[in-house]
Coordinates of N, CA and C in Angstrom, one line a residue:
X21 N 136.5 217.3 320.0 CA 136.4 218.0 318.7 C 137.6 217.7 317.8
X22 N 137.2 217.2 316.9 CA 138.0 217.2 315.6 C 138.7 218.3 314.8
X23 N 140.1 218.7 315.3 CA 140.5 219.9 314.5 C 140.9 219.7 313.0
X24 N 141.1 220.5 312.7 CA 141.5 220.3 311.2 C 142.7 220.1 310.4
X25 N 143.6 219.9 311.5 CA 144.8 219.2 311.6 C 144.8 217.3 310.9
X26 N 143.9 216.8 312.6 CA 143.8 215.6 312.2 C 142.7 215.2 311.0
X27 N 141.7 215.8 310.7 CA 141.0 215.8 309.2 C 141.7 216.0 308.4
X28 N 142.8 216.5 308.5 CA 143.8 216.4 307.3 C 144.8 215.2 306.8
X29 N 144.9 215.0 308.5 CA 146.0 213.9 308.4 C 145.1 212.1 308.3
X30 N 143.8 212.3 308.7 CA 142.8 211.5 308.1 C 142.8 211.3 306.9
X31 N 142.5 212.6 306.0 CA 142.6 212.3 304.3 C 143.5 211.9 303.8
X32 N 144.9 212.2 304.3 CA 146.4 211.9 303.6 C 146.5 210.0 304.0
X33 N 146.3 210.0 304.7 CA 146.5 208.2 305.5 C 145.3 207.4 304.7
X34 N 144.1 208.0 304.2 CA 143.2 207.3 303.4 C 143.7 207.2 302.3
X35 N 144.2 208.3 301.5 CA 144.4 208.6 299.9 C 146.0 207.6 299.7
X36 N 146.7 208.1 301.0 CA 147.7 207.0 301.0 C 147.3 205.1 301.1
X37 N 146.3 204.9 301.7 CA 145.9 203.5 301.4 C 145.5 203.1 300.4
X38 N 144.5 204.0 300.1 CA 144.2 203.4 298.9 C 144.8 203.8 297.2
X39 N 146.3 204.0 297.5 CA 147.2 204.5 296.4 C 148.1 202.9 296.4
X40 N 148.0 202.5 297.5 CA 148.7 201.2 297.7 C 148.0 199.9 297.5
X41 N 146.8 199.9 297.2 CA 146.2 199.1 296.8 C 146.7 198.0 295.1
X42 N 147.2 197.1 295.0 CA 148.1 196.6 294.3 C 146.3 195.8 293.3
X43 N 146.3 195.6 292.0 CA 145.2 194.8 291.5 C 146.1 193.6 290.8
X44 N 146.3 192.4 290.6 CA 146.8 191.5 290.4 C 146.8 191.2 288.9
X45 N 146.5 191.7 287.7 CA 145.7 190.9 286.9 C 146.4 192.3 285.6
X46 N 146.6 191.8 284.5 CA 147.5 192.1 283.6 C 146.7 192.2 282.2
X47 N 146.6 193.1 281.6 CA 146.2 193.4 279.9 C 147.1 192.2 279.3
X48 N 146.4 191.4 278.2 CA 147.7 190.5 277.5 C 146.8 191.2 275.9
X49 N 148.2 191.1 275.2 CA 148.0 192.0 273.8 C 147.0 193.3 273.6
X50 N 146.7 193.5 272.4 CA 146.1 194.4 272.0 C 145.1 194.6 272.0
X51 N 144.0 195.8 272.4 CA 142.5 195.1 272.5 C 141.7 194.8 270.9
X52 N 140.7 194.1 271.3 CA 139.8 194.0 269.7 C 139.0 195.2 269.8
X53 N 138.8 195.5 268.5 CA 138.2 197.0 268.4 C 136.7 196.3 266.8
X54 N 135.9 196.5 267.3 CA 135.0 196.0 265.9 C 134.2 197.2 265.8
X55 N 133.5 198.2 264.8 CA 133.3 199.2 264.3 C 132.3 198.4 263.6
X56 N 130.8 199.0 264.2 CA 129.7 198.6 263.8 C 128.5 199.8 263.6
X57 N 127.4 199.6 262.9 CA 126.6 200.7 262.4 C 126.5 201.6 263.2
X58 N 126.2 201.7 264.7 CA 125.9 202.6 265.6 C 127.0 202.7 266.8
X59 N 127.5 201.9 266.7 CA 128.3 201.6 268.3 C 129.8 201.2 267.8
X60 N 130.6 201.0 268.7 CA 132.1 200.1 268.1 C 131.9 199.3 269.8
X61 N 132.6 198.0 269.4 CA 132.4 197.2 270.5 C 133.9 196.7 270.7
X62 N 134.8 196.9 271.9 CA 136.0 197.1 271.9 C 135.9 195.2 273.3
X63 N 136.9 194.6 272.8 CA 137.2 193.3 274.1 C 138.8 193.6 274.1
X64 N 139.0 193.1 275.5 CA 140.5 193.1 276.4 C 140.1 191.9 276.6
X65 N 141.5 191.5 276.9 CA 141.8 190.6 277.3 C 142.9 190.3 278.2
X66 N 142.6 189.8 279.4 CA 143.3 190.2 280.6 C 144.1 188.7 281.5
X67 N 144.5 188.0 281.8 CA 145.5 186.9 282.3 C 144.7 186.2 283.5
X68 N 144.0 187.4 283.7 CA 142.8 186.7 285.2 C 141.4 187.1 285.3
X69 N 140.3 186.2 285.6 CA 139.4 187.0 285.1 C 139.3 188.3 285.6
X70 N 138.1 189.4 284.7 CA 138.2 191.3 285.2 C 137.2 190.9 286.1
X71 N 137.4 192.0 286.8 CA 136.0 192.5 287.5 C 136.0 194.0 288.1
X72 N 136.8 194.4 286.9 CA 137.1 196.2 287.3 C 135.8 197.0 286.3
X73 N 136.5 198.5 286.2 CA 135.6 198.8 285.1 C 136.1 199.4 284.0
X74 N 135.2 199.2 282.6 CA 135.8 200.0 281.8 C 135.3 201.7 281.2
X75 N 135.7 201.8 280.9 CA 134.7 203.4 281.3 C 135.7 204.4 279.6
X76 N 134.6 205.1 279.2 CA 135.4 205.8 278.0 C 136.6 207.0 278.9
X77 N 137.5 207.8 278.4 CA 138.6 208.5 278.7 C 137.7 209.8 279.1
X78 N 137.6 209.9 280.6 CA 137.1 211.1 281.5 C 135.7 211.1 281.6
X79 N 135.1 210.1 281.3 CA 133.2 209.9 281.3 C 133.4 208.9 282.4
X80 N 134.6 208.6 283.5 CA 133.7 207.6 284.5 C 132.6 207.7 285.4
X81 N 132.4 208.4 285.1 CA 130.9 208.7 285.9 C 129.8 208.7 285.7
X82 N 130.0 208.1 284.3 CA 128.5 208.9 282.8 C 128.0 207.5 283.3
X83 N 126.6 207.2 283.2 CA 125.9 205.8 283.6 C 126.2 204.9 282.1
X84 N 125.8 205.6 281.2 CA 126.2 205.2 279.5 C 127.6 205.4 279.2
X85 N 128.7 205.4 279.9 CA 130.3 205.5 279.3 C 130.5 204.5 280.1
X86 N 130.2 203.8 281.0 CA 131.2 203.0 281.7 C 129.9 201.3 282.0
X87 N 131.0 200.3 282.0 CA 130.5 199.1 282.4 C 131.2 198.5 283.1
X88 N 130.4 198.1 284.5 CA 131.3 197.4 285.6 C 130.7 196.4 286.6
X89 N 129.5 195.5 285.6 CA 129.3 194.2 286.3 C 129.6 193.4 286.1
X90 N 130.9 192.8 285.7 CA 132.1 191.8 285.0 C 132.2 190.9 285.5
X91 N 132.3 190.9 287.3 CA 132.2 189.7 288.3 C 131.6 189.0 288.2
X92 N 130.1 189.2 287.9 CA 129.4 188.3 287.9 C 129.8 187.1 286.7
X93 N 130.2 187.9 285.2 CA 130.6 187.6 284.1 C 132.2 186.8 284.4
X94 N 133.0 186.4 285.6 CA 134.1 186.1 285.6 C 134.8 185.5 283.7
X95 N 134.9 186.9 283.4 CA 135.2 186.5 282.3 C 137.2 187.2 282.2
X96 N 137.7 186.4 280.8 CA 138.9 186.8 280.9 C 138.9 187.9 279.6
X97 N 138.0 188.1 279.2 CA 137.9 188.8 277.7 C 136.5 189.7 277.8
X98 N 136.7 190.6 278.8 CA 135.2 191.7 279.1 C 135.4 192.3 277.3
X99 N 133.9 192.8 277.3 CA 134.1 193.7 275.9 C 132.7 194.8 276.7
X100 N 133.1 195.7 275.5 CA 132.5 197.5 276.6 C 132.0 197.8 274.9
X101 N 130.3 198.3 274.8 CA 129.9 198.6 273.9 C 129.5 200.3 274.3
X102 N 129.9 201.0 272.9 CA 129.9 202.7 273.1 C 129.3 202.6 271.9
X103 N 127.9 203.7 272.2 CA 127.1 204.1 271.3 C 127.6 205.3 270.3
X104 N 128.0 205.6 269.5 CA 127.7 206.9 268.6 C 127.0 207.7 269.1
X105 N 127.1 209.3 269.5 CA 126.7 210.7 269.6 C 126.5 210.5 271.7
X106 N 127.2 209.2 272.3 CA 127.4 209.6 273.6 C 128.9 209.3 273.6
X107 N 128.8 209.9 275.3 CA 130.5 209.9 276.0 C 131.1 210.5 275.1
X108 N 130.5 211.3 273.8 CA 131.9 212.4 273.0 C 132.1 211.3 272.0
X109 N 131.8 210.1 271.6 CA 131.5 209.3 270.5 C 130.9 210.0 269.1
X110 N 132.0 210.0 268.1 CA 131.8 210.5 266.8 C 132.1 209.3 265.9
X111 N 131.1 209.0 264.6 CA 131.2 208.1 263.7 C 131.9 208.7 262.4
X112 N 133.0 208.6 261.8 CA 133.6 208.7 260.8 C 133.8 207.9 260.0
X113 N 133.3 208.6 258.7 CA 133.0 207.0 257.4 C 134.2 207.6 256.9
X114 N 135.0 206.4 256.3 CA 136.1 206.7 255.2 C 135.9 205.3 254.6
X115 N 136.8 205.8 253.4 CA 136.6 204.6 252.4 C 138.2 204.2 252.1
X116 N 138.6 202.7 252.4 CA 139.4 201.8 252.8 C 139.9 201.6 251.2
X117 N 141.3 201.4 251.1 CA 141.4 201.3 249.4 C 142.9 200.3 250.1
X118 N 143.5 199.3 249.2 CA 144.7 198.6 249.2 C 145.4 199.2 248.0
X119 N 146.8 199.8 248.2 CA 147.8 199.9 247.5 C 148.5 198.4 247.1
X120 N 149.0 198.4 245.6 CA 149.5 197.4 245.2 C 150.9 197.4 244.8
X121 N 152.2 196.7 245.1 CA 153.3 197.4 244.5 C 153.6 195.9 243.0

């Protein structure tokens, strides 16, 4: 029988592995952000190709907030498209003006 001792010291030895898990592969610059009728379509660009995921801030779970079949795409510039009125997606129109000195 499994006391609850070693089920504990089971979870700490897992959570401790997989905290040490190292991913190899580096953000390079700023990401692109494009701002289109319904959606904004954001690309990274990363040093090796991705094959992680990208997911909006606290919707990893949402099937529509996150995209993570990249591998197959061995690409080095994933882009992640977010619809307007999901994952907490709000569209704000302003109007853009250039100051002149």
């Amino acid at each position: 029988m499994i006391t609850l001792c070693h089920r504990l010291a089971f979870i700490i030895i897992v959570i401790s592995s997989i905290q040490a898990i190292s991913i190899d592969n580096d953000i390079v610059g700023e990401p692109d952000i494009e701002c289109l009728d319904e959606e904004i379509r954001v690309w990274v660009k990363t040093r090796k190709p991705f094959a992680g995921r990208i997911y909006a801030k606290g919707r990893a779970d949402i099937e529509e907030c996150y995209k993570d079949d990249f591998a197959k795409e061995r690409t080095k510039k994933p882009h992640f498209d977010l619809r307007f009125g999901v994952c907490g997606m709000r569209s704000l129109r302003s109007v853009g003006f250039c100051l002149k000195s």
